[in-house]
PDB file of C-alpha atoms in Angstrom:
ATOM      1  CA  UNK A   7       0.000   0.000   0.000  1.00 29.00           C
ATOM      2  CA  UNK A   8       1.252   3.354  -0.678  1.00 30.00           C
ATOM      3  CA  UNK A   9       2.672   5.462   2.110  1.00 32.00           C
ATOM      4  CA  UNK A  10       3.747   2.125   4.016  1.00 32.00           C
ATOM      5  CA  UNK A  11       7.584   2.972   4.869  1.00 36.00           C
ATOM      6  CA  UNK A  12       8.678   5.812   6.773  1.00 36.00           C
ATOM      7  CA  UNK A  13       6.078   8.244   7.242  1.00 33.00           C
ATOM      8  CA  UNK A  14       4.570  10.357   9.499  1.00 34.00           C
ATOM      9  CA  UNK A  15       4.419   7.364  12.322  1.00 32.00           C
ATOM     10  CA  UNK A  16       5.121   4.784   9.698  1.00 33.00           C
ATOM     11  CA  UNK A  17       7.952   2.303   9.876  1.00 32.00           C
ATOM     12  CA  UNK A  18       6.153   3.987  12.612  1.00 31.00           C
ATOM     13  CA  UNK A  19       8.406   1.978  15.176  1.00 27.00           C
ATOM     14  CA  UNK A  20      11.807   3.205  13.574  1.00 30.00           C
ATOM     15  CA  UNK A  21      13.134   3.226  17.243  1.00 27.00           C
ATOM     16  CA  UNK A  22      11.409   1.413  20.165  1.00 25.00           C
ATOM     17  CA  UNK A  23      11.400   2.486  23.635  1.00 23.00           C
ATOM     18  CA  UNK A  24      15.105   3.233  25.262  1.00 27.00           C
ATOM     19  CA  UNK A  25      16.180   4.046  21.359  1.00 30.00           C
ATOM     20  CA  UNK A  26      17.160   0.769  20.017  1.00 33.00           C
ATOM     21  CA  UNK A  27      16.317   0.776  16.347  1.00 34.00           C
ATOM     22  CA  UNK A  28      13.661  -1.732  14.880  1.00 39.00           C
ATOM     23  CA  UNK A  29      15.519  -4.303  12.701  1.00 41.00           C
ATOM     24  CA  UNK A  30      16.491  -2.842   8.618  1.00 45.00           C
ATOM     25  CA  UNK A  31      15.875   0.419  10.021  1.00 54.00           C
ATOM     26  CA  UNK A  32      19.030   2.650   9.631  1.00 77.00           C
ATOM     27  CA  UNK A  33      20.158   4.410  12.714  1.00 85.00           C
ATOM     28  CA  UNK A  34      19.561   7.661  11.209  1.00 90.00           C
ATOM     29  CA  UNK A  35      15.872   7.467  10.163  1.00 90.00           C
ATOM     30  CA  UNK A  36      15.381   6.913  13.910  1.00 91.00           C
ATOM     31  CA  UNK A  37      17.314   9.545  14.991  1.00 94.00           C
ATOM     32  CA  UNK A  38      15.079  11.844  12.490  1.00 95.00           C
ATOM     33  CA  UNK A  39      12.532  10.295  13.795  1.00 95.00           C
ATOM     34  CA  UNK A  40      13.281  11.657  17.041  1.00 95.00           C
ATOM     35  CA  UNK A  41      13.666  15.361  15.493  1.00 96.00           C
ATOM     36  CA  UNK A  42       9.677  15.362  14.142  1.00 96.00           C
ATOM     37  CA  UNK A  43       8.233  16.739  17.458  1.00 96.00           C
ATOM     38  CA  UNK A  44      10.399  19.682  16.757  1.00 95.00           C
ATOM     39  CA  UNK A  45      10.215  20.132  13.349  1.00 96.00           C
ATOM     40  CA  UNK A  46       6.458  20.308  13.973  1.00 95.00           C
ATOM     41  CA  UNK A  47       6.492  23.141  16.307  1.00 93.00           C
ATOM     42  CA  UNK A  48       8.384  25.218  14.094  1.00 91.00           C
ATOM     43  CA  UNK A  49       5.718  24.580  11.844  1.00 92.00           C
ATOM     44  CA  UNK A  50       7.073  21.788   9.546  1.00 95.00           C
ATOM     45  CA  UNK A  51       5.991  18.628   8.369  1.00 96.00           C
ATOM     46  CA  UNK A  52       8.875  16.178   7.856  1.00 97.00           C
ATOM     47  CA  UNK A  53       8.983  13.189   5.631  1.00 97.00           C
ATOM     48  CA  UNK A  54      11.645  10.483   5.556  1.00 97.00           C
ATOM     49  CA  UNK A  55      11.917   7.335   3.121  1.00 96.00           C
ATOM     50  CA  UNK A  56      14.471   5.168   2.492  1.00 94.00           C
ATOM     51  CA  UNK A  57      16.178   3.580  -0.784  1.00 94.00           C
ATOM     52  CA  UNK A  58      15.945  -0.335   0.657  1.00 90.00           C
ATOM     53  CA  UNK A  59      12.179   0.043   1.651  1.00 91.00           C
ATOM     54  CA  UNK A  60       9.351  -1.677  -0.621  1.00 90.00           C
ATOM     55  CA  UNK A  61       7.254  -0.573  -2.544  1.00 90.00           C
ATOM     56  CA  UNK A  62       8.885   2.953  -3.870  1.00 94.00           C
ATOM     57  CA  UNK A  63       7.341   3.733  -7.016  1.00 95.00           C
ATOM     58  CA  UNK A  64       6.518   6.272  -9.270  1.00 96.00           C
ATOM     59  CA  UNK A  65       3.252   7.764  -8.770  1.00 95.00           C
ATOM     60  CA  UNK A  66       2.256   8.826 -12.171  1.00 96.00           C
ATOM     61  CA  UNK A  67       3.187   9.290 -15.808  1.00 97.00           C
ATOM     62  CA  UNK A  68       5.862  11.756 -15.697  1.00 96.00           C
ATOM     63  CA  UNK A  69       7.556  10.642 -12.732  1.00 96.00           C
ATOM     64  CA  UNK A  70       8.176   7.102 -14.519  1.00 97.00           C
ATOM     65  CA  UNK A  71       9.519   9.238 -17.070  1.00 96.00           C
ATOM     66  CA  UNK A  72      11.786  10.822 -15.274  1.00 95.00           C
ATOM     67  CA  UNK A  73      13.082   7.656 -13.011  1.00 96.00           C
ATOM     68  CA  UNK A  74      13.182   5.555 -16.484  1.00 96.00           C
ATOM     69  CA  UNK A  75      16.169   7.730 -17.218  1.00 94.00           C
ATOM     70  CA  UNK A  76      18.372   7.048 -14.658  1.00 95.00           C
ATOM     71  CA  UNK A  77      20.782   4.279 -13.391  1.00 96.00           C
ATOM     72  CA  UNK A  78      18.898   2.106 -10.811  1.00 95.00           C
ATOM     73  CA  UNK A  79      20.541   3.455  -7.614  1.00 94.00           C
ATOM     74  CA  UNK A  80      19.276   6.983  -8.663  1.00 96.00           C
ATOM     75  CA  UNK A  81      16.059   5.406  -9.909  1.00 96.00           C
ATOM     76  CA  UNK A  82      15.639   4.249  -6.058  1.00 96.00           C
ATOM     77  CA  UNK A  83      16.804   7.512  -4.831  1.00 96.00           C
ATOM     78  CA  UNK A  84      14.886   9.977  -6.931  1.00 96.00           C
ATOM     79  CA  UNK A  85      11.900   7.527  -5.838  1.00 97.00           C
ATOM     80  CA  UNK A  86      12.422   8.140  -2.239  1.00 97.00           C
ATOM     81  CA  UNK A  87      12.994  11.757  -2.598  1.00 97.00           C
ATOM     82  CA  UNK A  88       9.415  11.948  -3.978  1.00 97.00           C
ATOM     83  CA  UNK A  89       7.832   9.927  -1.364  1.00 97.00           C
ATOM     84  CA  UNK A  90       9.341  11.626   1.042  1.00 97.00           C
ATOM     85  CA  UNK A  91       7.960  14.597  -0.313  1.00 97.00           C
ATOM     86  CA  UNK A  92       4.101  13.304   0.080  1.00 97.00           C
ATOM     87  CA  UNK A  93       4.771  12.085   3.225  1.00 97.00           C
ATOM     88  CA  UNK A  94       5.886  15.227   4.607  1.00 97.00           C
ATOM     89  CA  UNK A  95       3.055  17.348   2.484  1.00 96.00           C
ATOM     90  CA  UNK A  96       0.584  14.882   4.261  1.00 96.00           C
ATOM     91  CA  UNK A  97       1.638  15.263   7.990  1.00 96.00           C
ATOM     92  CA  UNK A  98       0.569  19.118   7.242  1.00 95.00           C
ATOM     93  CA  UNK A  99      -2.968  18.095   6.020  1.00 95.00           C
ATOM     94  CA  UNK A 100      -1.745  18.178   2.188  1.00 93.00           C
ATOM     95  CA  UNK A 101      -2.357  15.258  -0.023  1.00 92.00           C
ATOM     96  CA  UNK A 102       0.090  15.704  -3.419  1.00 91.00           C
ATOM     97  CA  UNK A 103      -0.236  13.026  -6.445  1.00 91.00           C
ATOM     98  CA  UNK A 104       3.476  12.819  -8.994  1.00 94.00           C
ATOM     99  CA  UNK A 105       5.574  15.121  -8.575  1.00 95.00           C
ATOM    100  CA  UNK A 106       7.363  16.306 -11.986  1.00 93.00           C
ATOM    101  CA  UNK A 107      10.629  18.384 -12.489  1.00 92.00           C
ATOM    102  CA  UNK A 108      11.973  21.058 -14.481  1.00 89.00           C
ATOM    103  CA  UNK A 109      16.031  20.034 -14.641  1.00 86.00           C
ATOM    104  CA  UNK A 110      16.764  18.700 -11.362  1.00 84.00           C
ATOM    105  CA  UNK A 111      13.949  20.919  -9.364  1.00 87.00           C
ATOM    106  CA  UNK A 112      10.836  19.197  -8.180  1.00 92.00           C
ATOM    107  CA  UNK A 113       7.527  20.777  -9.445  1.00 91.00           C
ATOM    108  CA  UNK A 114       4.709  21.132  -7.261  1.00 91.00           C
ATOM    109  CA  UNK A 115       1.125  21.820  -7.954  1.00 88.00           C
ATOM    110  CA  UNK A 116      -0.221  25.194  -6.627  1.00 88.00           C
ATOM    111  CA  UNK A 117      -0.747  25.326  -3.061  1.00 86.00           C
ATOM    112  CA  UNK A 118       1.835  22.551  -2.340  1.00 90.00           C
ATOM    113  CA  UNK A 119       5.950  22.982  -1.772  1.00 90.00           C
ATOM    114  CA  UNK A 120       8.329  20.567   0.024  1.00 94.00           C
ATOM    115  CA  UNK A 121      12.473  20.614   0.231  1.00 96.00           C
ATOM    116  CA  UNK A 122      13.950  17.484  -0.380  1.00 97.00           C
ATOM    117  CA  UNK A 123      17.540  16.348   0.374  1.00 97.00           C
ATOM    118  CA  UNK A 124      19.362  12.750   0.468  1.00 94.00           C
ATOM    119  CA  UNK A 125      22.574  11.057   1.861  1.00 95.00           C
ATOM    120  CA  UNK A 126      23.477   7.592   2.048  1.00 93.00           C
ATOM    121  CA  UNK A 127      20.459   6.068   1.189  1.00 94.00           C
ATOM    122  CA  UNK A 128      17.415   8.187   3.239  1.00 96.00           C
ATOM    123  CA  UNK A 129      15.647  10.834   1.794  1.00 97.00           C
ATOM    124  CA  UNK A 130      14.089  13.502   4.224  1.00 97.00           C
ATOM    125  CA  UNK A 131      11.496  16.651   2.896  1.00 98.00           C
ATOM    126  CA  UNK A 132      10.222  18.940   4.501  1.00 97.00           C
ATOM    127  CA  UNK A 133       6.549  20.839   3.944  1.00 96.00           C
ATOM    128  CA  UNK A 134       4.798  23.926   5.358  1.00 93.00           C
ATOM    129  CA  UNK A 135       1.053  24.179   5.187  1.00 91.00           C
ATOM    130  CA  UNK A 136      -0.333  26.334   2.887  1.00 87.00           C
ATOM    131  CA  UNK A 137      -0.358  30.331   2.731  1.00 82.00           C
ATOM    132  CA  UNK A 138       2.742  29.787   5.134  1.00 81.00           C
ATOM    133  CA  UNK A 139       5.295  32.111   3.975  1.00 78.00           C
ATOM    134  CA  UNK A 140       8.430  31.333   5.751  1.00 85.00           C
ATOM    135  CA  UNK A 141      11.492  29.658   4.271  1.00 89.00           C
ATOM    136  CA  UNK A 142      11.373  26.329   3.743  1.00 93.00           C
ATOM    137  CA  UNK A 143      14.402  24.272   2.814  1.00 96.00           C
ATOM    138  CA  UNK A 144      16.375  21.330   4.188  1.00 97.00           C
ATOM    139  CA  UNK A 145      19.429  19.371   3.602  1.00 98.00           C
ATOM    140  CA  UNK A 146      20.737  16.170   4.921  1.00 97.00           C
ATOM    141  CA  UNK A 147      24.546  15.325   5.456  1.00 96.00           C
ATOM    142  CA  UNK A 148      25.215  12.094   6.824  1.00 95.00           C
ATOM    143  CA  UNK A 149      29.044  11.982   5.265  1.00 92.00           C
ATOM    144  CA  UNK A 150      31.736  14.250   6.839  1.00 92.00           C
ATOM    145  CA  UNK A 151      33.430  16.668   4.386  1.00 92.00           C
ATOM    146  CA  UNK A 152      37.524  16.172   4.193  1.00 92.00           C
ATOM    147  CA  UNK A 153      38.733  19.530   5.610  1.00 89.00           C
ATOM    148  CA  UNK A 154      40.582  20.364   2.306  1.00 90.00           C
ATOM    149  CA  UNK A 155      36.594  21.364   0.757  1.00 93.00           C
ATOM    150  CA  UNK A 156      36.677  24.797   2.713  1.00 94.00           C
ATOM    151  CA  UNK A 157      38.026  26.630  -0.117  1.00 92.00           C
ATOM    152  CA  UNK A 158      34.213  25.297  -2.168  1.00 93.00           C
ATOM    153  CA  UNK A 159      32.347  25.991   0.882  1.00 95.00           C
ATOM    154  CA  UNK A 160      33.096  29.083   2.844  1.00 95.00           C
ATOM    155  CA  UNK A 161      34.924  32.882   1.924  1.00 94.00           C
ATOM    156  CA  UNK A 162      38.315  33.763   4.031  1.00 92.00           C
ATOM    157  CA  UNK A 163      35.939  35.867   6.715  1.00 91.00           C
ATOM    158  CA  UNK A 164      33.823  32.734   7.210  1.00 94.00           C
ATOM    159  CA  UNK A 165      36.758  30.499   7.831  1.00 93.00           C
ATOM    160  CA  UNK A 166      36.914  31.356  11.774  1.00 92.00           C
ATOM    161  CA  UNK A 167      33.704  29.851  12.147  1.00 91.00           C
ATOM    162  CA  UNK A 168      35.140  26.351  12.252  1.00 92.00           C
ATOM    163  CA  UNK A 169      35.694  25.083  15.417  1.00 87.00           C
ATOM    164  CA  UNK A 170      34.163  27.577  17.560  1.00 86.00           C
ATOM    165  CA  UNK A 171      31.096  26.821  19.659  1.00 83.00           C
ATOM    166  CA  UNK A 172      27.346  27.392  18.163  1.00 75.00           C
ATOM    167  CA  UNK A 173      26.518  28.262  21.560  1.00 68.00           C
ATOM    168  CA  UNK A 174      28.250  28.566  25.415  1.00 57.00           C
ATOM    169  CA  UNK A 175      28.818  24.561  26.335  1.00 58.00           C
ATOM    170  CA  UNK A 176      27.526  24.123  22.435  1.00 66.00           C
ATOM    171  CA  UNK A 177      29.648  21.675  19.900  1.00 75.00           C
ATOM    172  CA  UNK A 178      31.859  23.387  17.454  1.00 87.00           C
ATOM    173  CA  UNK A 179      30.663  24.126  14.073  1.00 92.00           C
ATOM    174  CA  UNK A 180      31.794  21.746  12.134  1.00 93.00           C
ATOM    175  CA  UNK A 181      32.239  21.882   7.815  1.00 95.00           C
ATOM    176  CA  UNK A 182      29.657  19.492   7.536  1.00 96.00           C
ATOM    177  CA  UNK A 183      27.062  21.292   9.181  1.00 95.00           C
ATOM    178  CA  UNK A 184      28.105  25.017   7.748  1.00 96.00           C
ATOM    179  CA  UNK A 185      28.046  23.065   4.186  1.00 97.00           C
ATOM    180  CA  UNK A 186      24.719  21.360   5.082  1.00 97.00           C
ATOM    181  CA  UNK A 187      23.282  25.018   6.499  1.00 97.00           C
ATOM    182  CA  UNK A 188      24.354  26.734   3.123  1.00 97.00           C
ATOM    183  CA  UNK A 189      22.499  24.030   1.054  1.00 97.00           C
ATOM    184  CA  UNK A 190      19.521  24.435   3.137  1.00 97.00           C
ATOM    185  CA  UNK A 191      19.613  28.439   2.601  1.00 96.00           C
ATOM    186  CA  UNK A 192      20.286  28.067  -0.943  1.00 94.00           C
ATOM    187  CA  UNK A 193      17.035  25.949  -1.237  1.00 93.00           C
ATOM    188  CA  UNK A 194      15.314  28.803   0.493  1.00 93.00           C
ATOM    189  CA  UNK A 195      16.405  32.037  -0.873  1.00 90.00           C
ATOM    190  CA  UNK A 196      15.403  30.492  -4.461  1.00 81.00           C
ATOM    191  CA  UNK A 197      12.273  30.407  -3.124  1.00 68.00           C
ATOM    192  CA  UNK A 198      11.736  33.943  -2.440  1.00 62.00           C
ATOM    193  CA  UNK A 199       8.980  35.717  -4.421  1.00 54.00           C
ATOM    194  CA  UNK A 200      10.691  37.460  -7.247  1.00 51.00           C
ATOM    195  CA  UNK A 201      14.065  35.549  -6.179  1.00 50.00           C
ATOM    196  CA  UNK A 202      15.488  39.129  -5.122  1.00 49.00           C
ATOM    197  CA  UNK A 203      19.263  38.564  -4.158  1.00 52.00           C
ATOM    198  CA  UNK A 204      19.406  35.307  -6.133  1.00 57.00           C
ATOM    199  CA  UNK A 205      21.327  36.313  -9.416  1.00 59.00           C
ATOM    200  CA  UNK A 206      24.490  36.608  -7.398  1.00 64.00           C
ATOM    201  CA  UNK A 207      24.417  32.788  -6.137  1.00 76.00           C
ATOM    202  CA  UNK A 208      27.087  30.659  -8.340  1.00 83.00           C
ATOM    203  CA  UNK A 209      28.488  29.097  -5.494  1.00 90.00           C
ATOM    204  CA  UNK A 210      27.947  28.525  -1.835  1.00 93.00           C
ATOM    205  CA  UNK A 211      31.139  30.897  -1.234  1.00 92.00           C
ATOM    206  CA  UNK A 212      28.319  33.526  -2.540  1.00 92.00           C
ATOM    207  CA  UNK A 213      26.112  32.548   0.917  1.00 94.00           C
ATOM    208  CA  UNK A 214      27.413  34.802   3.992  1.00 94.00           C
ATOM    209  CA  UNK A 215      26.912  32.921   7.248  1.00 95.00           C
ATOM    210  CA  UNK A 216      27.161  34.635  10.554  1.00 93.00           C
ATOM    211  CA  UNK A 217      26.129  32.531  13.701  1.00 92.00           C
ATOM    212  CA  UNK A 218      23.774  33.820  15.700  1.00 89.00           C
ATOM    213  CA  UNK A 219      22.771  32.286  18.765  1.00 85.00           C
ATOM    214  CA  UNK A 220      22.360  28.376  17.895  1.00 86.00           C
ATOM    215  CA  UNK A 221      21.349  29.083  14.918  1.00 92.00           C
ATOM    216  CA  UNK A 222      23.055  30.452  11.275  1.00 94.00           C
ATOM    217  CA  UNK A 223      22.064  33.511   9.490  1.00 95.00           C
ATOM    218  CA  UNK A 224      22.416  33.016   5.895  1.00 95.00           C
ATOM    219  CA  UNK A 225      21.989  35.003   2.491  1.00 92.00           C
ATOM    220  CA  UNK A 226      23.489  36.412  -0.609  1.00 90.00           C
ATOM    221  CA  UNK A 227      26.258  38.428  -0.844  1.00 83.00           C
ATOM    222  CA  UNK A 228      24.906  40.809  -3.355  1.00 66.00           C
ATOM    223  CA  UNK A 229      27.182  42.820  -5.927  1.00 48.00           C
ATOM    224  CA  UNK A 230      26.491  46.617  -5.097  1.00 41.00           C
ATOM    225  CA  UNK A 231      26.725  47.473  -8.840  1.00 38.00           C
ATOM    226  CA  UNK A 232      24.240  44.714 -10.049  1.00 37.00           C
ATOM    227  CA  UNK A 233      20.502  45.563  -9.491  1.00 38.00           C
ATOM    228  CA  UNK A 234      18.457  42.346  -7.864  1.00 39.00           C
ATOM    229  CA  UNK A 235      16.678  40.788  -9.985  1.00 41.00           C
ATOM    230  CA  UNK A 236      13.029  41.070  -8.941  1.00 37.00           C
ATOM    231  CA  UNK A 237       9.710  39.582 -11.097  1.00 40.00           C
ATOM    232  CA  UNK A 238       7.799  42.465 -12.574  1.00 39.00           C
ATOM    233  CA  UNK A 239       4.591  40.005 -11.655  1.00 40.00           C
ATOM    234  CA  UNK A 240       5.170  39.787  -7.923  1.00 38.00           C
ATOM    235  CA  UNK A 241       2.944  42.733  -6.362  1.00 42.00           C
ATOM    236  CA  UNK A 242       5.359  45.127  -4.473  1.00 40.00           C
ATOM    237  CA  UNK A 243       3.742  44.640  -1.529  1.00 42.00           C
ATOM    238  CA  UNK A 244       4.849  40.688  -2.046  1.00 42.00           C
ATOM    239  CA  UNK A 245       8.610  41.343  -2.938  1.00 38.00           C
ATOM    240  CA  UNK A 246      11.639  41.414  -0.492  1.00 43.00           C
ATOM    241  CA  UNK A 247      12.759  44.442   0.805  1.00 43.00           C
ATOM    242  CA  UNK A 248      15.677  45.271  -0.681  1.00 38.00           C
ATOM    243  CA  UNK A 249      17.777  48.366  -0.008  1.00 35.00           C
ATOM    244  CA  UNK A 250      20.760  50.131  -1.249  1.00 35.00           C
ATOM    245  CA  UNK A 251      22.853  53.389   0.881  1.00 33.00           C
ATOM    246  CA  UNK A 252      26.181  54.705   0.270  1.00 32.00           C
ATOM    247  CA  UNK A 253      27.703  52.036  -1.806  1.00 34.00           C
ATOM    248  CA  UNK A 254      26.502  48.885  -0.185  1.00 35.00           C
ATOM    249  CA  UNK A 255      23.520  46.200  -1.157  1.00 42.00           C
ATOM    250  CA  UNK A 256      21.249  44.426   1.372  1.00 42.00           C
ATOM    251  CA  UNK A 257      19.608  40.888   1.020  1.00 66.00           C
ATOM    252  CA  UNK A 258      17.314  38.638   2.714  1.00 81.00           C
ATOM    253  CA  UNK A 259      18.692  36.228   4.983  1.00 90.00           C
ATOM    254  CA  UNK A 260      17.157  32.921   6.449  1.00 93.00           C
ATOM    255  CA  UNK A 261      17.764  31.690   9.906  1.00 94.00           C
ATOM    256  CA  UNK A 262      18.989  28.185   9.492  1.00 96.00           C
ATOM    257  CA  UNK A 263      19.171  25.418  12.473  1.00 95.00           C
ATOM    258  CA  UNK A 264      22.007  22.856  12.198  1.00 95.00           C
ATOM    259  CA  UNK A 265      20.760  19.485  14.336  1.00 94.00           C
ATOM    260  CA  UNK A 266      23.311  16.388  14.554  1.00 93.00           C
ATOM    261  CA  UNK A 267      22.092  13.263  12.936  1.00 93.00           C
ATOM    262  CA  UNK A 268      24.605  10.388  14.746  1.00 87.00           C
ATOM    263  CA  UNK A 269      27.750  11.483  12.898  1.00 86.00           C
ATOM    264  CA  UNK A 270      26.129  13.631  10.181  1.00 93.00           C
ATOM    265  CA  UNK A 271      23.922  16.551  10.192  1.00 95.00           C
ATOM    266  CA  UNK A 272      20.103  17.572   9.302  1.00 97.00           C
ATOM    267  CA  UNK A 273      19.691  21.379   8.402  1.00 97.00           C
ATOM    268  CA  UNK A 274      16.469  23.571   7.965  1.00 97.00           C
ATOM    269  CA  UNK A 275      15.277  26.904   7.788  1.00 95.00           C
ATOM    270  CA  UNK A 276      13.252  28.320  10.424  1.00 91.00           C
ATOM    271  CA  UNK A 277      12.669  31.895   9.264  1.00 90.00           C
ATOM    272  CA  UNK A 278      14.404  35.146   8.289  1.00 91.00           C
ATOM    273  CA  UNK A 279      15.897  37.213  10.296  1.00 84.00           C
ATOM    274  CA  UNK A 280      15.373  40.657  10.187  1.00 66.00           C
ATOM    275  CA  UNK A 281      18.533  43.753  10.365  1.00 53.00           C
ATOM    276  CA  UNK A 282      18.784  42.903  13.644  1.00 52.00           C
ATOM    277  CA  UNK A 283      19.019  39.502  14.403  1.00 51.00           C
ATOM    278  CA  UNK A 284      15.508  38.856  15.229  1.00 52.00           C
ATOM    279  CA  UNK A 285      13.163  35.994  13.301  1.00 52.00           C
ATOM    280  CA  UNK A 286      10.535  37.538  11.518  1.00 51.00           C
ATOM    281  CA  UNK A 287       7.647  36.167   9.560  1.00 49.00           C
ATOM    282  CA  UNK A 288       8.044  37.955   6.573  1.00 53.00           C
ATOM    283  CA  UNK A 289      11.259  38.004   4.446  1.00 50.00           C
ATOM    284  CA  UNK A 290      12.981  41.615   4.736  1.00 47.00           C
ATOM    285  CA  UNK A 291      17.029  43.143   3.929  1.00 44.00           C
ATOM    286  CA  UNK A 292      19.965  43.992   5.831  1.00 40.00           C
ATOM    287  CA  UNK A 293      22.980  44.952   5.193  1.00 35.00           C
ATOM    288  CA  UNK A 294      25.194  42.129   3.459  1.00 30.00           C
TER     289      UNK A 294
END
């Protein structure tokens, strides 16, 4: 039956009591598991499925497509990816049939968006209800980075970061998770109406992160002689704020949680933060 597997409650005994995991469950789906109570008060519906569960299969006409395309480990994982999706659209009262693409980016029908990520093998989405406007994007790390991919992940200011606690008596931050964090914001920011900021994101080295508190403030490092880019279609009233004075742009950020998963990391955006630190419900500019 369809939606058997990991969601919302099913493999709904991932871990039992005490933590021990239920037999062909990895580790990691349980310790996701653990992270849904969270996820949900912050407003999120997560979704996991996994490569080696049954019964993964496309779940209409372009979707089959798409997977008969690809080699058969992508087949599976592209398959998860998707189910993952509907399982996290449904735990916020969404149902959501195929799910096409455009390139590599999932395409949703109106009213319905999810983030999906995957590492070794589990696929995790996340969904907000809809006429939610925060951010919503995710990533999943469950591989350590060698230290030698700074250089591809972070600018020389951004460099001090590693090693230094999130919070007092916090761990470190670790490349992993500032990598992870970056892919989540990425996910976000091209989500913004009018994708104001966006133009100027190549690489992740183009994401500024600043900690703040235990979380990561993240967004584009805009060039102050390139306009954004903003969708004549999107009422002004719907756009990002964004502002220019003396020389210098301003860009939305998003406020991005880093969470370990055993050795790896799960990332998500919780909300923008404002000029001065603060979460806010509606995306607005700061100085970059």
């Amino acid at each position: 039956m369809r939606g058997a597997g990991l969601a919302g409650g099913s493999y709904r005994d991932a871990h039992a009591a005490g933590g021990r995991v239920t037999a062909g469950v990895p580790a990691a789906v349980a310790a996701l598991t653990r992270l849904r109570p969270r996820l949900a008060a912050a407003g999120l519906g997560l979704g996991l499925a996994h490569v080696g569960e049954p019964g993964l299969c496309p779940a209409g006409p372009a979707e089959a497509s798409a997977a008969a395309t690809m080699t058969p480990g992508r087949r599976r994982e592209f398959l998860a990816g998707r189910e993952a999706a509907r399982r996290a659209l449904r735990a916020v009262g969404v149902d959501c049939g195929e799910i096409p693409r455009e390139g590599r980016l999932p395409v949703f029908a109106p009213g319905r968006s999810a983030s999906i990520s995957h590492s070794a093998g589990i696929a995790v989405a996340v969904a907000r209800a809809p006429g939610e406007h925060a951010p919503l994007g995710c990533d999943l790390e469950l591989r350590p980075l060698p230290c030698d991919a700074a250089r591809l992940v972070l600018a020389p200011e951004e460099e001090p970061l590693l090693g230094t606690p999130a919070t007092a008596g916090g761990g470190p931050w670790s490349l992993t998770g500032l990598f992870s964090a970056k892919e989540a914001a990425w996910k976000a920011l091209h989500l913004v109406p009018g994708r104001a900021g966006t133009a100027s994101m190549r690489t992740l080295r183009d994401l500024r992160a600043e900690p703040y508190g235990d979380a990561l403030h993240i967004g584009p490092r805009l060039d102050p002689h390139v306009g954004p880019r903003i969708d004549p279609h999107i009422a002004p009233s719907s756009r990002p704020r964004i502002a220019s004075r003396a020389g210098q742009s301003y860009g939305v950020r998003v406020r991005v949680r880093v969470l370990p998963v055993g050795a790896g990391v799960f990332s998500y955006a919780v909300g923008w933060a404002d000029a001065d630190g603060r979460s806010t419900p509606e995306p607005t500019a700061r100085r970059s």
